[in-house]
PDB file of C-alpha atoms in Angstrom:
ATOM      1  CA  MET Z  25     -85.961 -37.484  -1.177  1.00 95.00           C
ATOM      2  CA  LYS Z  26     -89.007 -35.330  -0.490  1.00 96.00           C
ATOM      3  CA  THR Z  27     -91.219 -33.804  -3.177  1.00 97.00           C
ATOM      4  CA  SER Z  28     -89.553 -30.391  -3.011  1.00 97.00           C
ATOM      5  CA  GLU Z  29     -86.055 -31.905  -3.097  1.00 97.00           C
ATOM      6  CA  LEU Z  30     -86.902 -34.020  -6.135  1.00 98.00           C
ATOM      7  CA  ALA Z  31     -88.428 -31.018  -7.904  1.00 98.00           C
ATOM      8  CA  GLN Z  32     -85.430 -28.819  -7.184  1.00 98.00           C
ATOM      9  CA  THR Z  33     -82.954 -31.483  -8.322  1.00 97.00           C
ATOM     10  CA  VAL Z  34     -84.634 -31.787 -11.726  1.00 97.00           C
ATOM     11  CA  GLY Z  35     -85.660 -28.154 -12.096  1.00 97.00           C
ATOM     12  CA  VAL Z  36     -89.434 -28.493 -12.000  1.00 98.00           C
ATOM     13  CA  THR Z  37     -91.997 -27.277  -9.509  1.00 98.00           C
ATOM     14  CA  PRO Z  38     -93.200 -29.399  -6.598  1.00 98.00           C
ATOM     15  CA  GLU Z  39     -96.694 -29.217  -8.115  1.00 98.00           C
ATOM     16  CA  THR Z  40     -95.319 -30.852 -11.272  1.00 97.00           C
ATOM     17  CA  VAL Z  41     -93.981 -33.726  -9.165  1.00 98.00           C
ATOM     18  CA  ARG Z  42     -97.347 -34.041  -7.403  1.00 97.00           C
ATOM     19  CA  PHE Z  43     -99.185 -34.027 -10.753  1.00 97.00           C
ATOM     20  CA  TYR Z  44     -96.992 -36.781 -12.210  1.00 97.00           C
ATOM     21  CA  THR Z  45     -97.462 -38.776  -9.008  1.00 97.00           C
ATOM     22  CA  ARG Z  46    -101.258 -38.476  -9.273  1.00 96.00           C
ATOM     23  CA  LYS Z  47    -101.031 -39.595 -12.928  1.00 94.00           C
ATOM     24  CA  GLY Z  48     -99.039 -42.667 -11.833  1.00 93.00           C
ATOM     25  CA  LEU Z  49     -95.875 -41.643 -13.674  1.00 95.00           C
ATOM     26  CA  LEU Z  50     -93.920 -41.323 -10.425  1.00 97.00           C
ATOM     27  CA  ILE Z  51     -94.177 -43.583  -7.392  1.00 95.00           C
ATOM     28  CA  ALA Z  52     -93.603 -42.417  -3.846  1.00 96.00           C
ATOM     29  CA  THR Z  53     -93.662 -44.107  -0.485  1.00 95.00           C
ATOM     30  CA  ARG Z  54     -94.897 -42.427   2.668  1.00 93.00           C
ATOM     31  CA  GLN Z  55     -92.808 -41.937   5.770  1.00 90.00           C
ATOM     32  CA  PRO Z  56     -94.864 -43.441   8.584  1.00 88.00           C
ATOM     33  CA  GLU Z  57     -93.769 -40.905  11.196  1.00 91.00           C
ATOM     34  CA  ASN Z  58     -94.803 -37.777   9.284  1.00 91.00           C
ATOM     35  CA  GLY Z  59     -96.668 -38.887   6.139  1.00 88.00           C
ATOM     36  CA  TYR Z  60     -94.249 -37.143   3.758  1.00 92.00           C
ATOM     37  CA  LYS Z  61     -93.919 -38.642   0.296  1.00 95.00           C
ATOM     38  CA  ILE Z  62     -90.434 -39.963  -0.363  1.00 96.00           C
ATOM     39  CA  TYR Z  63     -89.068 -40.622  -3.848  1.00 97.00           C
ATOM     40  CA  ASP Z  64     -86.241 -43.012  -4.653  1.00 97.00           C
ATOM     41  CA  THR Z  65     -83.544 -42.941  -7.323  1.00 97.00           C
ATOM     42  CA  ALA Z  66     -85.863 -44.606  -9.844  1.00 95.00           C
ATOM     43  CA  ALA Z  67     -88.334 -41.736  -9.456  1.00 97.00           C
ATOM     44  CA  LEU Z  68     -85.508 -39.246  -9.938  1.00 97.00           C
ATOM     45  CA  GLU Z  69     -84.442 -40.944 -13.175  1.00 97.00           C
ATOM     46  CA  ARG Z  70     -88.062 -41.164 -14.359  1.00 96.00           C
ATOM     47  CA  LEU Z  71     -88.614 -37.455 -13.691  1.00 98.00           C
ATOM     48  CA  LYS Z  72     -85.423 -36.592 -15.589  1.00 97.00           C
ATOM     49  CA  PHE Z  73     -86.679 -38.678 -18.517  1.00 96.00           C
ATOM     50  CA  ILE Z  74     -90.082 -36.984 -18.474  1.00 97.00           C
ATOM     51  CA  SER Z  75     -88.502 -33.529 -18.329  1.00 97.00           C
ATOM     52  CA  HIS Z  76     -86.131 -34.259 -21.205  1.00 96.00           C
ATOM     53  CA  ALA Z  77     -88.869 -35.832 -23.320  1.00 95.00           C
ATOM     54  CA  LYS Z  78     -91.125 -32.817 -22.789  1.00 95.00           C
ATOM     55  CA  ALA Z  79     -88.244 -30.479 -23.640  1.00 95.00           C
ATOM     56  CA  ILE Z  80     -87.790 -32.105 -27.052  1.00 93.00           C
ATOM     57  CA  GLY Z  81     -91.498 -31.919 -27.815  1.00 93.00           C
ATOM     58  CA  PHE Z  82     -93.152 -35.138 -26.664  1.00 94.00           C
ATOM     59  CA  SER Z  83     -96.632 -34.741 -25.211  1.00 94.00           C
ATOM     60  CA  LEU Z  84     -97.436 -36.159 -21.813  1.00 95.00           C
ATOM     61  CA  LYS Z  85     -99.680 -38.741 -23.471  1.00 95.00           C
ATOM     62  CA  GLU Z  86     -96.785 -39.884 -25.677  1.00 94.00           C
ATOM     63  CA  ILE Z  87     -94.476 -40.036 -22.663  1.00 95.00           C
ATOM     64  CA  GLU Z  88     -97.016 -42.145 -20.787  1.00 94.00           C
ATOM     65  CA  HIS Z  89     -97.158 -44.533 -23.744  1.00 92.00           C
ATOM     66  CA  ILE Z  90     -93.355 -44.835 -23.874  1.00 92.00           C
ATOM     67  CA  ILE Z  91     -93.234 -45.548 -20.137  1.00 91.00           C
ATOM     68  CA  GLN Z  92     -95.985 -48.180 -20.444  1.00 90.00           C
ATOM     69  CA  LEU Z  93     -94.068 -49.963 -23.189  1.00 88.00           C
ATOM     70  CA  SER Z  94     -90.944 -49.944 -21.063  1.00 86.00           C
ATOM     71  CA  GLN Z  95     -92.797 -51.298 -18.016  1.00 84.00           C
ATOM     72  CA  GLN Z  96     -94.239 -54.128 -20.113  1.00 85.00           C
ATOM     73  CA  GLY Z  97     -90.724 -55.208 -21.004  1.00 80.00           C
ATOM     74  CA  SER Z  98     -90.976 -54.027 -24.602  1.00 73.00           C
ATOM     75  CA  SER Z  99     -88.356 -51.822 -26.142  1.00 78.00           C
ATOM     76  CA  PRO Z 100     -89.936 -48.409 -26.704  1.00 75.00           C
ATOM     77  CA  CYS Z 101     -87.242 -47.455 -29.230  1.00 74.00           C
ATOM     78  CA  PRO Z 102     -89.191 -48.298 -32.421  1.00 81.00           C
ATOM     79  CA  THR Z 103     -92.201 -46.386 -31.121  1.00 77.00           C
ATOM     80  CA  VAL Z 104     -90.057 -43.397 -30.153  1.00 80.00           C
ATOM     81  CA  ARG Z 105     -88.443 -43.333 -33.596  1.00 81.00           C
ATOM     82  CA  GLN Z 106     -91.889 -43.431 -35.203  1.00 82.00           C
ATOM     83  CA  MET Z 107     -93.094 -40.594 -32.974  1.00 79.00           C
ATOM     84  CA  LEU Z 108     -90.075 -38.503 -33.890  1.00 74.00           C
ATOM     85  CA  GLU Z 109     -90.796 -38.881 -37.610  1.00 75.00           C
TER      86      GLU Z 109
END
């Protein structure tokens, strides 16, 4: 899905999607025929996670840390519990 479609699905602005993409939190591929960024289901789920985490009070830096732990194969759960305390 395109940037605007992803943003609308999750309820954020397209600029938010672009910002998270620049930060490396979301990954997009480019359509060769028109250069549009296309996001897959994994990006949709990641954006939902980011939005929910921000809604309950996590900072973007904390969210980045949680995502890094997850990408390294570590369970972020103990870290998340510690952050919530």
